[in-house]
PDB file of C-alpha atoms and ligand atoms in Angstrom:
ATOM      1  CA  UNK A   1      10.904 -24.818  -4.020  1.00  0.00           C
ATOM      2  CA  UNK A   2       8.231 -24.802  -6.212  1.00  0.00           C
ATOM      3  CA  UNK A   3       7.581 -25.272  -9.655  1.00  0.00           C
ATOM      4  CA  UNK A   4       4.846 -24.824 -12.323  1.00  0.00           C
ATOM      5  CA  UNK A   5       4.840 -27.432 -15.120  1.00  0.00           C
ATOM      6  CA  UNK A   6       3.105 -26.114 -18.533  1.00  0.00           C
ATOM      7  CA  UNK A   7       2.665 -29.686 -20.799  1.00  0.00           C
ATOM      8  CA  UNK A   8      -0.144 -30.881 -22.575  1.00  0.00           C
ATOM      9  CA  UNK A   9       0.776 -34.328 -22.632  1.00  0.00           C
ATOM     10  CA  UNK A  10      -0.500 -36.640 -19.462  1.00  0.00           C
ATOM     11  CA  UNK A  11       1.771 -38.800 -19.682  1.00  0.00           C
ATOM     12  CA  UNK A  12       5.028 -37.062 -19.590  1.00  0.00           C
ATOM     13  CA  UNK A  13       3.617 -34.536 -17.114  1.00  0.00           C
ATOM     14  CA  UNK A  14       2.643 -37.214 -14.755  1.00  0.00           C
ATOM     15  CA  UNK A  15       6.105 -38.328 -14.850  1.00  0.00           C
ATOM     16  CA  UNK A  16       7.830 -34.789 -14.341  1.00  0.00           C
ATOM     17  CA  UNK A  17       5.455 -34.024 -11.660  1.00  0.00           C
ATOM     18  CA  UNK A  18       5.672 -37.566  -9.563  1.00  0.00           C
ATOM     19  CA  UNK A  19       9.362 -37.422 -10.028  1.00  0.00           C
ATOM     20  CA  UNK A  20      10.090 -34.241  -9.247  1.00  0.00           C
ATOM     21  CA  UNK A  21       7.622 -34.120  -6.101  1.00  0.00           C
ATOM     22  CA  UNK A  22       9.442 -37.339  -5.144  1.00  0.00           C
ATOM     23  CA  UNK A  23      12.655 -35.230  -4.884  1.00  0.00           C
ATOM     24  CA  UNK A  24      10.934 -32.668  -2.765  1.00  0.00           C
ATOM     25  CA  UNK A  25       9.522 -29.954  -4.912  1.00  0.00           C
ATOM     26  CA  UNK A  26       5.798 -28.707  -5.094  1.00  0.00           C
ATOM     27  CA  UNK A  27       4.682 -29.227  -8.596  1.00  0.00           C
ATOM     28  CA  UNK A  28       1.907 -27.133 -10.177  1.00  0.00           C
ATOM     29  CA  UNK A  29       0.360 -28.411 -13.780  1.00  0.00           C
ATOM     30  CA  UNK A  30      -1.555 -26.501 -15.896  1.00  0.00           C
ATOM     31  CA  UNK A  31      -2.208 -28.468 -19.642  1.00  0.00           C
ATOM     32  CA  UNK A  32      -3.077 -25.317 -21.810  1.00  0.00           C
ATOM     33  CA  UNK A  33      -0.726 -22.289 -22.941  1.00  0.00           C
ATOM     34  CA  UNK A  34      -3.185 -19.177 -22.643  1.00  0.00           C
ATOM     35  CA  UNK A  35      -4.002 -20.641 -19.149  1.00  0.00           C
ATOM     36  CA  UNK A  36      -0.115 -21.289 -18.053  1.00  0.00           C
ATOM     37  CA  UNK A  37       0.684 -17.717 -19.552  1.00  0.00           C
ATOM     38  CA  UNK A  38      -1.803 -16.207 -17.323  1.00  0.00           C
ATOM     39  CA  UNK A  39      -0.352 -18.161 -14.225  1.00  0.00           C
ATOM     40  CA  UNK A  40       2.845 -16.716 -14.733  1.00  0.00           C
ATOM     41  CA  UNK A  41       1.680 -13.357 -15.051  1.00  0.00           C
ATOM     42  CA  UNK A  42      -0.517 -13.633 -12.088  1.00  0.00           C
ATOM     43  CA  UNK A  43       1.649 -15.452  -9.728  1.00  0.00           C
ATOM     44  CA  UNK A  44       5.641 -15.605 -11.105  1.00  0.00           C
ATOM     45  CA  UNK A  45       6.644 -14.668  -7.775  1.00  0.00           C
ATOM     46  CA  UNK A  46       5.631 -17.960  -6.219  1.00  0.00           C
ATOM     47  CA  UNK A  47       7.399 -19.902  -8.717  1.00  0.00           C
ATOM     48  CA  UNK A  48      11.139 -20.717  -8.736  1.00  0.00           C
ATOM     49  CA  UNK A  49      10.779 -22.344 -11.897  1.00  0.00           C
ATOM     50  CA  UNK A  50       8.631 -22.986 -15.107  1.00  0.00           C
ATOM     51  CA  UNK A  51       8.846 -25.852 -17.209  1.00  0.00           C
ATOM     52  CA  UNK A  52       6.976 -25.165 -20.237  1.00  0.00           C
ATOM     53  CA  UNK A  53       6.485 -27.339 -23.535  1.00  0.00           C
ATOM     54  CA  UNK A  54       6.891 -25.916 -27.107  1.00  0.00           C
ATOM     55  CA  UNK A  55       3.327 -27.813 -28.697  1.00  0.00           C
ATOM     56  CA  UNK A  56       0.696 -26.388 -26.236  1.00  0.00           C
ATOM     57  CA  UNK A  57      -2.857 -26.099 -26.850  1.00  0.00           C
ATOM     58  CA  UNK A  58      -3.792 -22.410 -26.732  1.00  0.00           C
ATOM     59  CA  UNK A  59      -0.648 -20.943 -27.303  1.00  0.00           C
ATOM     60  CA  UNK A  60       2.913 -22.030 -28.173  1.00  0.00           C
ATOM     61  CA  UNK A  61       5.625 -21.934 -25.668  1.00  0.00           C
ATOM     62  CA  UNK A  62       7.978 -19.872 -27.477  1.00  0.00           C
ATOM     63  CA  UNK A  63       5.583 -16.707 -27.898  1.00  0.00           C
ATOM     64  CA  UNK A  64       4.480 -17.477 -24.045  1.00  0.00           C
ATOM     65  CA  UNK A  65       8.256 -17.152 -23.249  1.00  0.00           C
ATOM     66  CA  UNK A  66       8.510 -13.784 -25.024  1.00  0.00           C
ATOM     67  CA  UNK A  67       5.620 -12.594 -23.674  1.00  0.00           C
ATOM     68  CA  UNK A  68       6.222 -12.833 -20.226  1.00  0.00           C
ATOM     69  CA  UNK A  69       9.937 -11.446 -20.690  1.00  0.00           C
ATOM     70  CA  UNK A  70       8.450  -8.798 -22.249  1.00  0.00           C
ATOM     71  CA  UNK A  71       6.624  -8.065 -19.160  1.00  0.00           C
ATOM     72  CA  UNK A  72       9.280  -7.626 -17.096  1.00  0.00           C
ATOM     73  CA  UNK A  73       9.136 -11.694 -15.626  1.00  0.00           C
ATOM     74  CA  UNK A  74      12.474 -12.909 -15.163  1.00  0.00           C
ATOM     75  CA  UNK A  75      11.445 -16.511 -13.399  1.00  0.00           C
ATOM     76  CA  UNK A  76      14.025 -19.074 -14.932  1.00  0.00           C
ATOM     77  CA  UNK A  77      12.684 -21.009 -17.712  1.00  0.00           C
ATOM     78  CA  UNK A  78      13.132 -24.790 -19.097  1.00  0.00           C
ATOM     79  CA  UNK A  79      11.689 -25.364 -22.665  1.00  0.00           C
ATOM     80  CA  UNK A  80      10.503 -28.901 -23.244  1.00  0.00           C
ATOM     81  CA  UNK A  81      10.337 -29.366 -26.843  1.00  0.00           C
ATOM     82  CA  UNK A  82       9.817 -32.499 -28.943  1.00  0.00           C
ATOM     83  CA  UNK A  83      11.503 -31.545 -31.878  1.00  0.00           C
ATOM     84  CA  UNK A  84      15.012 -31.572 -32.206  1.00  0.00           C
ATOM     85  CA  UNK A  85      15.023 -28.872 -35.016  1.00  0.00           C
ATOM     86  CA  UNK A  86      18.633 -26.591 -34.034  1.00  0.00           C
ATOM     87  CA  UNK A  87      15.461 -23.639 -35.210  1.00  0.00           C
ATOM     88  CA  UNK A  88      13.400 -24.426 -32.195  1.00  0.00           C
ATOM     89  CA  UNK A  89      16.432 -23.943 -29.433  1.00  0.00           C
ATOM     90  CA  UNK A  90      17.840 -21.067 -31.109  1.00  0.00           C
ATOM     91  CA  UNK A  91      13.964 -19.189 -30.901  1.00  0.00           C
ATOM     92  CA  UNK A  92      13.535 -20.911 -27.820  1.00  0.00           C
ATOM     93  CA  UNK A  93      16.671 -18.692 -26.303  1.00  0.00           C
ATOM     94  CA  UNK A  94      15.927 -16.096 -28.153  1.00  0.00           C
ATOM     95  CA  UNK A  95      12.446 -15.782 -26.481  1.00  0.00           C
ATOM     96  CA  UNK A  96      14.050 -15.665 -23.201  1.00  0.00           C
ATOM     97  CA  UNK A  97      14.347 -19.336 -22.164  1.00  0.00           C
ATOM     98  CA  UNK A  98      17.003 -20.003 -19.825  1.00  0.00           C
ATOM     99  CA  UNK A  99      17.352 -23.843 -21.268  1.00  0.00           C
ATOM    100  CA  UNK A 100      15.869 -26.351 -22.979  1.00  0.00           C
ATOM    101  CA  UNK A 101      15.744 -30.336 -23.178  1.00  0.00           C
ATOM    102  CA  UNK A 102      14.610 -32.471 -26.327  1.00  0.00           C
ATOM    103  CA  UNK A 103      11.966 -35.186 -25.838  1.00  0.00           C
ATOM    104  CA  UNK A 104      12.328 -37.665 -25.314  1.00  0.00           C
ATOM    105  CA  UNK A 105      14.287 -37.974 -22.196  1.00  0.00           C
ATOM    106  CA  UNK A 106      14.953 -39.321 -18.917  1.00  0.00           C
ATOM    107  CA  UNK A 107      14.180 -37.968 -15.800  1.00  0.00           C
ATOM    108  CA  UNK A 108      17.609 -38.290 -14.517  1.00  0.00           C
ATOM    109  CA  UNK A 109      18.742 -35.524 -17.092  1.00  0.00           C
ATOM    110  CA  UNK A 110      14.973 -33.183 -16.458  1.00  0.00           C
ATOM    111  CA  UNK A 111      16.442 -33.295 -13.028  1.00  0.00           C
ATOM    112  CA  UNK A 112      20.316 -31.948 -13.682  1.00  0.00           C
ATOM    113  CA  UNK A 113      18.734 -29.204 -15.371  1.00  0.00           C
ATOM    114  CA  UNK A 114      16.290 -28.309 -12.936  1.00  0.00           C
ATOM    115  CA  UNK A 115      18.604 -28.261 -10.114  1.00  0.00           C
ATOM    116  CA  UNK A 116      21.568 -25.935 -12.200  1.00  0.00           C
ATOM    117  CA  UNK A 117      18.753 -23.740 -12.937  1.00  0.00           C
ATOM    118  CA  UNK A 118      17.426 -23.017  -9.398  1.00  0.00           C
ATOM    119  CA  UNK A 119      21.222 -23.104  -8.303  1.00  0.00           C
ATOM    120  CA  UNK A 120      21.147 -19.376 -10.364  1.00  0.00           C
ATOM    121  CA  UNK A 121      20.934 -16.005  -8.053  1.00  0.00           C
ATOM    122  CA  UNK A 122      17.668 -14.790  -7.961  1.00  0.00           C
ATOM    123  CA  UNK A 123      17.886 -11.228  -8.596  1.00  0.00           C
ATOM    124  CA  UNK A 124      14.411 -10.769  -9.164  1.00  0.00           C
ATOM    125  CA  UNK A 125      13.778 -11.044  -5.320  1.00  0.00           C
ATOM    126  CA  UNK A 126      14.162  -8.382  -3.598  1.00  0.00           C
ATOM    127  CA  UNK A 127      12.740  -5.807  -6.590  1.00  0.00           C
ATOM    128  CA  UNK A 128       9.843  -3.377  -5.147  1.00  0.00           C
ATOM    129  CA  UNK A 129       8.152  -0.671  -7.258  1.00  0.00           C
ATOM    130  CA  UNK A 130       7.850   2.781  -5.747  1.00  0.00           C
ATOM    131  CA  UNK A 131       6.160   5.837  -6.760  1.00  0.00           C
ATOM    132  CA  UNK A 132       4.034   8.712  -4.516  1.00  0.00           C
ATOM    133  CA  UNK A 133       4.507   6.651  -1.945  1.00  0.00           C
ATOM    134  CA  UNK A 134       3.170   3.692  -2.428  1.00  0.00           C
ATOM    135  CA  UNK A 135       5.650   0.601  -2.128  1.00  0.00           C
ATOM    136  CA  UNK A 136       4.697  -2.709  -4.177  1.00  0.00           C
ATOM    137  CA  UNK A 137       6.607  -5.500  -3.945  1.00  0.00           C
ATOM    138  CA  UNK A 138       5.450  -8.274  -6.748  1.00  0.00           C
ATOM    139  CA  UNK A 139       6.812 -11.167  -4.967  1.00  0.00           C
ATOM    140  CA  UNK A 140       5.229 -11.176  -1.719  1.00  0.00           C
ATOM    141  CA  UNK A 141       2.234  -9.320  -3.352  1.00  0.00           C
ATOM    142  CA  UNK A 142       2.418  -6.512  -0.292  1.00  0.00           C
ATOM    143  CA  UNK A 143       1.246  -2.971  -0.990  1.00  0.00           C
ATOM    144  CA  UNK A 144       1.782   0.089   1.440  1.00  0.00           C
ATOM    145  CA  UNK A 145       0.673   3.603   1.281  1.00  0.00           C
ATOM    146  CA  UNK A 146       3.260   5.634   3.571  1.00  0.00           C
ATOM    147  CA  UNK A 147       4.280   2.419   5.711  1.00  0.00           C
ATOM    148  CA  UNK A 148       0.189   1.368   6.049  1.00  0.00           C
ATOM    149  CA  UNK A 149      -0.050  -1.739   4.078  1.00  0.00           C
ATOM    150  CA  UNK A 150      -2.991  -1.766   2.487  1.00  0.00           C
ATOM    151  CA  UNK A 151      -4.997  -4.980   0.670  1.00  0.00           C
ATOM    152  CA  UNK A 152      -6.063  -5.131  -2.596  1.00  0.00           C
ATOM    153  CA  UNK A 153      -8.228  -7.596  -5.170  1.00  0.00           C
ATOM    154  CA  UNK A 154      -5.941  -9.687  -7.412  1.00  0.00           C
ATOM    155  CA  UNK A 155      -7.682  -7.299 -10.506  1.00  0.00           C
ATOM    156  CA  UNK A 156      -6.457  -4.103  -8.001  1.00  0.00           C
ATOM    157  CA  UNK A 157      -2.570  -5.569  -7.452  1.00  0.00           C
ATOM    158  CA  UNK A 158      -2.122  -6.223 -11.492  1.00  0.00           C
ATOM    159  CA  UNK A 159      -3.930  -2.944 -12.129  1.00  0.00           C
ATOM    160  CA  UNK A 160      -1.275  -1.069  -9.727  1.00  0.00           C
ATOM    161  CA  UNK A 161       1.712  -3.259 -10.761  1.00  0.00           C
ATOM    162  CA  UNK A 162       1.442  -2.306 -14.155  1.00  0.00           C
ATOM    163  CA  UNK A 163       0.657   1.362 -13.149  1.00  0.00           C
ATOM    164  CA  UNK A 164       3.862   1.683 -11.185  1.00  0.00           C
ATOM    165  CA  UNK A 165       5.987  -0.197 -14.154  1.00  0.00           C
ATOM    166  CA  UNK A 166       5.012   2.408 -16.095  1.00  0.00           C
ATOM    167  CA  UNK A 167       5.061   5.681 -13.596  1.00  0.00           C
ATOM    168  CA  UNK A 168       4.877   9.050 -15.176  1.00  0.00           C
ATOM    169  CA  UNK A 169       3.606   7.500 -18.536  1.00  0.00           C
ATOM    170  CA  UNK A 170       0.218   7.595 -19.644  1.00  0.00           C
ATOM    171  CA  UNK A 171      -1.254   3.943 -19.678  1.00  0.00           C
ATOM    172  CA  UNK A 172      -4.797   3.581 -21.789  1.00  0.00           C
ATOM    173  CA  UNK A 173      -7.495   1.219 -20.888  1.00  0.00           C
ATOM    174  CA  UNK A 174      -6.451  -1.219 -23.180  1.00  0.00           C
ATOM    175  CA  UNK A 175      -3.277  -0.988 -21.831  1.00  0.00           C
ATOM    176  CA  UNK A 176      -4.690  -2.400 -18.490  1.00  0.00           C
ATOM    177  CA  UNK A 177      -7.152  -5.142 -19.782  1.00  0.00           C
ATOM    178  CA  UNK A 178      -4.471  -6.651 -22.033  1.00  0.00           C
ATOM    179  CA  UNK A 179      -2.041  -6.835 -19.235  1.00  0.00           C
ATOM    180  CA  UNK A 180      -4.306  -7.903 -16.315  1.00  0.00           C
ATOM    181  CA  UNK A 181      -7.282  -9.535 -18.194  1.00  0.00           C
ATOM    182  CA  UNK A 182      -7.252 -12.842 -20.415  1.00  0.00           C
ATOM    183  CA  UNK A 183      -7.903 -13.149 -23.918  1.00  0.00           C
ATOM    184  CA  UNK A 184     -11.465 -12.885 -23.764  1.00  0.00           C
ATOM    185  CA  UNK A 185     -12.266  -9.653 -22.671  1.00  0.00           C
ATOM    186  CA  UNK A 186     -14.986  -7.457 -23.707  1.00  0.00           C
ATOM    187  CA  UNK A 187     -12.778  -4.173 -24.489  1.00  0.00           C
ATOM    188  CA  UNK A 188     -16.080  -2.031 -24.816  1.00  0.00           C
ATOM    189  CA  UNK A 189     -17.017  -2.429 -21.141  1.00  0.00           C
ATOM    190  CA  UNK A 190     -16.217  -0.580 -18.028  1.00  0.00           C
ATOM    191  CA  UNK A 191     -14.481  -3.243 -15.799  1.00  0.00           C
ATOM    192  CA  UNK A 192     -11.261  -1.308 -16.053  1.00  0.00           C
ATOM    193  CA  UNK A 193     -13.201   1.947 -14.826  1.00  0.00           C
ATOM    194  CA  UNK A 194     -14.765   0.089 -12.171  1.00  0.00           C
ATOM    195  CA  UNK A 195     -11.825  -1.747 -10.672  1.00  0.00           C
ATOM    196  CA  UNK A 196     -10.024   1.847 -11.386  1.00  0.00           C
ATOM    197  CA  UNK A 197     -12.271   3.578  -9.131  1.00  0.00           C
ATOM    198  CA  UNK A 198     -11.930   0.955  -6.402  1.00  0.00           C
ATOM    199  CA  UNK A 199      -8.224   0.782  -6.640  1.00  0.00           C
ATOM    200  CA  UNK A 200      -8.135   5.026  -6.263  1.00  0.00           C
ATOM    201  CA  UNK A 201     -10.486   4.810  -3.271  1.00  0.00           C
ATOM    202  CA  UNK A 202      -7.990   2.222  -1.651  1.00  0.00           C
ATOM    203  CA  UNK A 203      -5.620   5.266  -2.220  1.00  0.00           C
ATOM    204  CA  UNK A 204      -6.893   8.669  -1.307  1.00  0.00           C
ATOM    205  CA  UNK A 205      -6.404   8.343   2.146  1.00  0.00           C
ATOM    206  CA  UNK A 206      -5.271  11.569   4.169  1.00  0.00           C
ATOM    207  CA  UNK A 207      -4.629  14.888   2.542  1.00  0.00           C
ATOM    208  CA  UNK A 208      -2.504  13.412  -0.238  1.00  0.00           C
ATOM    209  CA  UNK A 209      -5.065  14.289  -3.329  1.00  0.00           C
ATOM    210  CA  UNK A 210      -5.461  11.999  -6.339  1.00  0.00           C
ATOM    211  CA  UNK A 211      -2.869   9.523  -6.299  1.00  0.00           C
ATOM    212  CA  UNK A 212      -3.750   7.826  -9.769  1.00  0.00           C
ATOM    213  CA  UNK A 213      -4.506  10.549 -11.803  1.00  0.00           C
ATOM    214  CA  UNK A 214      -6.986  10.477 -14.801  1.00  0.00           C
ATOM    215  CA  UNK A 215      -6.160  11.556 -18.040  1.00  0.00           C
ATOM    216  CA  UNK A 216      -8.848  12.429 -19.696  1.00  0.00           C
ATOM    217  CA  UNK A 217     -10.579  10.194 -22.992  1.00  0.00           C
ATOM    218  CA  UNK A 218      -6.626   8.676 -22.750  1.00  0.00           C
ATOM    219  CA  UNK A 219      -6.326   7.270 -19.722  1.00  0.00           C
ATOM    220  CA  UNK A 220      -4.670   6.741 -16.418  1.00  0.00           C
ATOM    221  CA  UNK A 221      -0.947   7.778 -15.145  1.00  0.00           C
ATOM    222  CA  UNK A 222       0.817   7.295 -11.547  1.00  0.00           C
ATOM    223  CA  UNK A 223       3.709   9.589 -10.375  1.00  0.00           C
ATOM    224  CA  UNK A 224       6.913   8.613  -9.098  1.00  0.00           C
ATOM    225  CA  UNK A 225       9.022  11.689  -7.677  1.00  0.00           C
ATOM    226  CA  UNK A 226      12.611  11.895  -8.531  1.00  0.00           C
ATOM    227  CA  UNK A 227      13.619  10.359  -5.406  1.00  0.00           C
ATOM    228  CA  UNK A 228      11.920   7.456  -6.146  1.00  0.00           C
ATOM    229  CA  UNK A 229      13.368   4.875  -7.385  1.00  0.00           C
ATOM    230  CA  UNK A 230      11.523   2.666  -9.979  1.00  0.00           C
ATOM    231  CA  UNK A 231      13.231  -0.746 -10.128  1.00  0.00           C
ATOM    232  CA  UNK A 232      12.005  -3.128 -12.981  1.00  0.00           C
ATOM    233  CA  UNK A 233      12.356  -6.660 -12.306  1.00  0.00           C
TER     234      UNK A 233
HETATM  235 CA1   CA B 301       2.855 -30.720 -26.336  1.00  0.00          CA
END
């Protein structure tokens, strides 16, 4: 089991982490929200948990949470918050949070609600993407092209992902860089063209033609056949 832990404060995340560690879990801290969002995105399917504070440098828990549901992330989440404003739980479930627990508090009750929440199925599992045959699965982060499993970048896999989320729609640049890029991007520059262009080279393998087609001064679109299932997690 393993957990990531998004809390500003040393002190109480020293504690979480020690304690939970001590019970057997892997425990992953990050201290700032932008950089905790953009672990989540990046790597949700290693996690079996996020704790995640409401006061974060960065960015603020709750708008994290909605993000990330937004995207289609459905790894169970515990809100730590210090106030005990009835406001903050009700946004906090509202944004997708699958609990919460007011600070202070003891690490006998962090560790009741941990366990209930891991004790929930995990549907989000077994989910692959599919379209023109091409098989992702986010969780073990395995791609194959008619049974050949091919490798990609990290940049390549998000790029794909979110091209395969959105099969048969037309997805823009910006689309792309807001999605798999951080906060800091430079939106006039060609990275997305350039990882684009690797990514379709990865592709066009046998007589199959352009499998990520280019729409012209819009942008980019993947097919998915009707027989083709495409599951969202
Ligand atoms: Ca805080």
């Amino acid at each position: 089991m393993k957990l990531l832990l998004i809390e500003d404060e040393a002190q109480i995340a020293n504690l979480v982490k020690a304690g939970l560690e001590r019970e057997g879990y892997a425990v992953d801290w990050i201290a700032d929200g932008l950089e905790g969002q953009r672990r989540i995105e990046l790597y949700h399917g290693d996690y079996d948990l996020v704790i995640l504070d409401l006061m974060l440098p960065g960015k603020n828990g709750i708008e994290i949470c909605k993000d990330v549901r937004t995207k289609g992330i459905s790894t169970p989440i515990l809100i730590l918050t210090a106030k005990s404003y009835i406001d903050d739980k009700v946004s906090a479930l509202e944004g997708g949070a699958d609990d919460y627990l007011t600070k202070p508090f003891d690490f006998k009750e962090l560790f009741s609600r941990v366990k209930a929440l891991l004790r929930r199925p995990k549907d989000r599992m077994t989910l692959e993407l599919v379209a023109s045959g091409i098989v992702l699965n986010p969780s073990s982060r395995r791609v194959t092209l008619d049974g050949e499993e091919i490798s990609l970048t990290l940049k390549e896999f998000g790029i794909l992902e979110y091209l395969m989320r959105h099969a048969n729609q037309v997805v823009t640049r910006d689309d792309i860089l807001f999605s798999v890029w951080d906060f800091h991007f430079d939106s006039f520059s060609n990275v997305v063209d350039v990882h684009i262009n690797h990514l379709r080279k990865k592709l066009n393998r046998g007589n199959r033609g352009d499998i990520l087609e280019t729409i012209r001064g819009v942008g980019y679109r993947i097919n998915a056949t009707t027989e083709e299932h495409v599951l969202k997690a």
